[in-house]
Short mmCIF file of C-alpha atoms in Angstrom, two decimals:
data_model
loop_
_atom_site.label_atom_id
_atom_site.label_comp_id
_atom_site.label_asym_id
_atom_site.label_seq_id
_atom_site.Cartn_x
_atom_site.Cartn_y
_atom_site.Cartn_z
CA MET A 224 0.08 -0.05 0.11
CA THR A 225 1.07 3.63 -0.97
CA LYS A 226 2.52 5.37 2.18
CA ILE A 227 0.92 8.77 1.72
CA LEU A 228 2.99 11.19 3.23
CA LYS A 229 3.33 14.95 6.00
CA LYS A 230 4.55 17.18 3.85
CA SER A 231 5.97 19.30 7.18
CA CYS A 232 7.73 16.23 8.40
CA GLN A 233 7.90 13.13 5.72
CA LYS A 234 5.62 10.74 7.81
CA PRO A 235 3.59 8.52 7.03
CA VAL A 236 -0.26 10.19 8.51
CA ASP A 237 -1.83 7.26 9.03
CA LYS A 238 1.32 5.29 11.18
CA TYR A 239 -0.88 1.90 11.41
CA ILE A 240 -0.54 1.55 7.43
CA GLU A 241 3.83 1.04 9.03
CA TYR A 242 1.50 -1.33 12.44
CA ASP A 243 1.28 -5.88 12.30
CA PRO A 244 -1.65 -6.33 11.00
CA VAL A 245 -2.24 -8.32 14.84
CA ILE A 246 -1.71 -5.14 16.78
CA ILE A 247 -4.32 -2.60 13.81
CA LEU A 248 -7.08 -5.26 15.42
CA ILE A 249 -5.59 -5.31 19.56
CA ASN A 250 -5.61 -1.15 19.11
CA ALA A 251 -9.56 -2.48 17.26
CA VAL A 252 -10.38 -4.24 20.36
CA LEU A 253 -9.47 -1.45 22.11
CA CYS A 254 -11.01 1.53 20.54
CA LYS A 255 -9.29 4.09 19.99
CA ALA A 256 -10.11 6.20 16.70
CA GLN A 257 -7.50 5.83 15.36
CA ALA A 258 -7.55 2.22 13.90
CA TYR A 259 -10.72 2.52 13.56
CA ARG A 260 -9.68 5.70 10.83
CA HIS A 261 -6.99 2.80 9.09
CA ILE A 262 -9.90 -0.15 9.42
CA LEU A 263 -11.88 1.38 7.50
CA PHE A 264 -10.46 3.93 4.94
CA ASN A 265 -6.99 2.58 4.67
CA THR A 266 -8.11 -1.00 4.08
CA LYS A 267 -9.50 -3.47 1.42
CA ILE A 268 -12.15 -5.41 4.11
CA ASN A 269 -15.11 -5.91 2.33
CA ILE A 270 -16.37 -8.59 5.56
CA HIS A 271 -19.65 -5.78 5.69
CA GLY A 272 -22.33 -7.88 4.86
CA LYS A 273 -21.08 -11.38 5.86
CA LEU A 274 -20.18 -10.41 9.31
CA CYS A 275 -23.43 -8.62 9.78
CA ILE A 276 -24.98 -12.15 9.35
CA PHE A 277 -23.25 -13.98 11.11
CA CYS A 278 -23.37 -11.58 14.26
CA LEU A 279 -27.59 -12.01 14.05
CA LEU A 280 -27.05 -14.97 13.68
CA CYS A 281 -24.77 -15.51 17.17
CA GLU A 282 -27.69 -13.47 18.89
CA ALA A 283 -30.35 -15.31 17.23
CA TYR A 284 -28.92 -18.35 18.73
CA LEU A 285 -28.87 -16.91 22.33
CA ARG A 286 -31.95 -15.71 22.54
CA TRP A 287 -32.93 -19.92 21.02
CA LEU A 288 -30.73 -21.33 23.80
CA GLN A 289 -32.59 -18.49 26.50
CA LEU A 290 -35.96 -19.83 24.77
CA GLN A 291 -35.70 -23.82 25.01
CA ASP A 292 -34.18 -23.12 28.75
CA SER A 293 -36.83 -21.00 30.01
CA SER A 294 -39.76 -24.12 28.12
CA SER A 295 -39.97 -27.73 30.13
CA ASN A 296 -41.39 -29.06 27.20
CA THR A 297 -38.76 -32.15 25.85
CA ASP A 298 -40.84 -34.61 24.14
CA PRO A 299 -39.24 -35.16 20.40
CA ASP A 300 -41.48 -35.53 18.15
CA ASP A 301 -40.36 -34.67 14.72
CA LEU A 302 -43.54 -31.61 15.54
CA ILE A 303 -41.54 -30.72 17.91
CA ARG A 304 -37.88 -30.53 16.77
CA TYR A 305 -39.54 -27.88 13.68
CA ALA A 306 -41.35 -25.39 16.21
CA LYS A 307 -38.19 -24.88 17.55
CA GLU A 308 -36.44 -25.20 14.13
CA TRP A 309 -39.22 -22.19 13.36
CA ASP A 310 -38.21 -20.64 16.78
CA PHE A 311 -34.68 -20.02 15.87
CA TYR A 312 -35.63 -18.51 12.20
CA ARG A 313 -37.77 -16.06 15.04
CA MET A 314 -34.87 -14.93 16.29
CA PHE A 315 -33.39 -14.15 13.67
CA GLY A 316 -35.39 -12.43 11.83
CA ILE A 317 -36.60 -10.70 15.21
CA ALA A 318 -32.48 -10.22 15.59
CA SER A 319 -32.23 -8.06 12.28
CA LEU A 320 -35.36 -5.93 13.03
CA GLU A 321 -34.38 -4.89 16.01
CA GLN A 322 -30.48 -3.42 14.75
CA THR A 323 -32.46 -2.51 11.26
CA SER A 324 -34.07 -0.05 13.65
CA PHE A 325 -31.44 0.25 15.63
CA PHE A 326 -29.32 1.51 12.68
CA ILE A 327 -32.36 3.52 11.08
CA GLY A 328 -32.16 5.77 14.25
CA ILE A 329 -28.77 6.03 14.59
CA PHE A 330 -29.39 7.29 10.73
CA ILE A 331 -32.36 10.09 11.45
CA THR A 332 -30.60 11.68 13.89
CA LEU A 333 -27.09 12.65 12.21
CA TRP A 334 -28.81 13.80 9.28
CA TRP A 335 -31.09 15.64 11.63
CA MET A 336 -28.09 17.24 13.63
CA THR A 337 -25.72 17.43 10.76
CA PRO A 338 -27.05 17.03 7.19
CA GLU A 339 -23.32 18.47 5.51
CA MET A 340 -22.03 15.17 6.68
CA LEU A 341 -24.97 13.42 4.75
CA LYS A 342 -25.12 14.40 2.00
CA ARG A 343 -24.42 12.03 -0.65
CA LYS A 344 -25.37 8.15 -1.23
CA SER A 345 -22.07 7.13 0.03
CA ASP A 346 -21.51 9.18 2.91
CA PHE A 347 -24.74 6.66 3.82
CA ILE A 348 -22.93 3.42 2.40
CA LEU A 349 -19.86 4.03 4.15
CA LEU A 350 -21.89 5.27 7.86
CA LEU A 351 -23.08 1.53 7.11
CA LYS A 352 -20.59 0.09 6.87
CA ALA A 353 -18.82 1.09 10.22
CA LEU A 354 -22.00 0.92 11.44
CA LEU A 355 -21.11 -3.16 10.50
CA LEU A 356 -18.26 -3.39 10.84
CA SER A 357 -18.07 -2.32 14.38
CA THR A 358 -20.61 -4.63 15.50
CA TYR A 359 -17.44 -7.53 15.61
CA GLY A 360 -18.43 -7.73 19.43
CA LYS A 361 -21.63 -9.46 19.24
CA LEU A 362 -19.32 -12.72 18.37
CA LEU A 363 -18.07 -12.80 21.56
CA LEU A 364 -21.42 -13.79 23.28
CA ILE A 365 -21.10 -17.68 21.71
CA PRO A 366 -18.07 -18.47 23.64
CA ALA A 367 -19.79 -16.31 26.72
CA VAL A 368 -22.61 -18.60 25.90
CA ILE A 369 -20.94 -21.97 25.47
CA TRP A 370 -19.07 -20.97 29.30
CA GLU A 371 -21.45 -21.04 31.28
CA HIS A 372 -20.37 -20.02 34.33
CA ASP A 373 -22.78 -17.87 37.14
CA TYR A 374 -21.83 -14.93 35.60
CA THR A 375 -23.12 -15.07 31.90
CA PRO A 376 -25.14 -12.35 32.69
CA LEU A 377 -22.87 -10.03 33.09
CA CYS A 378 -20.12 -10.93 30.42
CA LEU A 379 -23.09 -10.09 28.15
CA ALA A 380 -24.12 -7.08 29.44
CA PHE A 381 -20.84 -6.23 28.62
CA ILE A 382 -20.75 -7.18 25.72
CA LYS A 383 -22.86 -4.88 24.61
CA VAL A 384 -22.25 -2.16 26.54
CA PHE A 385 -18.52 -3.04 24.23
CA VAL A 386 -20.82 -2.90 21.02
CA LEU A 387 -22.32 0.36 21.41
CA ILE A 388 -18.76 1.59 22.08
CA SER A 389 -17.22 -0.08 19.52
CA ASN A 390 -20.66 1.95 17.15
CA SER A 391 -19.60 4.86 18.82
CA GLN A 392 -15.99 5.42 17.83
CA ALA A 393 -17.11 4.04 13.99
CA ILE A 394 -19.84 6.99 13.93
CA ARG A 395 -16.77 9.49 15.65
CA VAL A 396 -14.39 8.14 13.20
CA THR A 397 -16.13 7.80 9.65
CA LEU A 398 -17.86 11.84 9.71
CA ASN A 399 -15.86 13.55 12.43
CA LEU A 400 -17.61 13.77 15.35
CA ASN A 401 -17.11 15.08 18.15
CA ARG A 402 -17.69 12.44 21.49
CA ILE A 403 -21.62 13.32 22.19
CA LEU A 404 -22.74 13.30 19.05
CA PRO A 405 -22.35 9.92 18.26
CA TRP A 406 -23.82 8.66 21.72
CA PHE A 407 -27.04 10.54 21.40
CA ALA A 408 -27.22 8.68 18.33
CA ILE A 409 -27.31 5.94 19.86
CA PHE A 410 -29.08 7.30 22.85
CA PHE A 411 -32.05 7.19 19.89
CA GLY A 412 -31.39 4.63 17.67
CA LEU A 413 -32.02 2.66 21.71
CA ILE A 414 -34.24 3.93 21.67
CA LEU A 415 -36.57 3.36 18.79
CA GLU A 416 -34.67 -0.69 18.63
CA ASN A 417 -37.04 -1.05 23.04
CA GLY A 418 -39.84 0.61 20.96
CA VAL A 419 -39.96 -2.33 18.39
CA VAL A 420 -38.28 -4.97 21.45
CA CYS A 421 -42.52 -3.27 23.14
CA LEU A 422 -44.01 -4.14 20.01
CA PHE A 423 -42.53 -7.39 19.85
CA GLN A 424 -44.33 -8.28 23.57
CA LYS A 425 -47.40 -6.70 22.64
CA MET A 426 -48.10 -9.52 19.61
CA GLY A 427 -47.61 -12.02 22.01
CA TRP A 428 -43.87 -13.10 21.54
CA ASP A 429 -40.89 -14.19 22.95
CA VAL A 430 -38.13 -11.82 22.55
#
């Protein structure tokens, strides 16, 4: 990759160009803005869609597992197995709708607060890719469930907070904003997401 140099000091503008991918990943996990900026603008990562689907599958599996734990029916009948399989697909659909509503809430807030930052279609696409990549923390849901212990609910809460922090950094880096506005957008996104959850609950669905 070609280095971009500052004219004043002839040093790379993006220091992570010279770093090992493992170091970049560690800094991204630590939510360092410059590491996010390098990944979003100076790498050719094209796994946004696949990562999104896999994270949704992880979340759907967690919800489906919790639903099975709350069910006392152990009948091995085929009809019961098909019903359980349908529950997994339903959980995947619900998780997808919740994430979509969360992203829509973020887009609406940012478009309202900073319309100059989201003038073109490419701006929306870049922000969407950044948000999708920043949900990678949901991959931790699987080991948290597999290694189940008394602190699992606390681990799940920490994972949720970590994902939100990653979302905040992705928004901040993509649109070059201060620290407050991304959190305001995330807060509105969570309100819209919880509204969808309440709607499903009123319909009598287990969420």
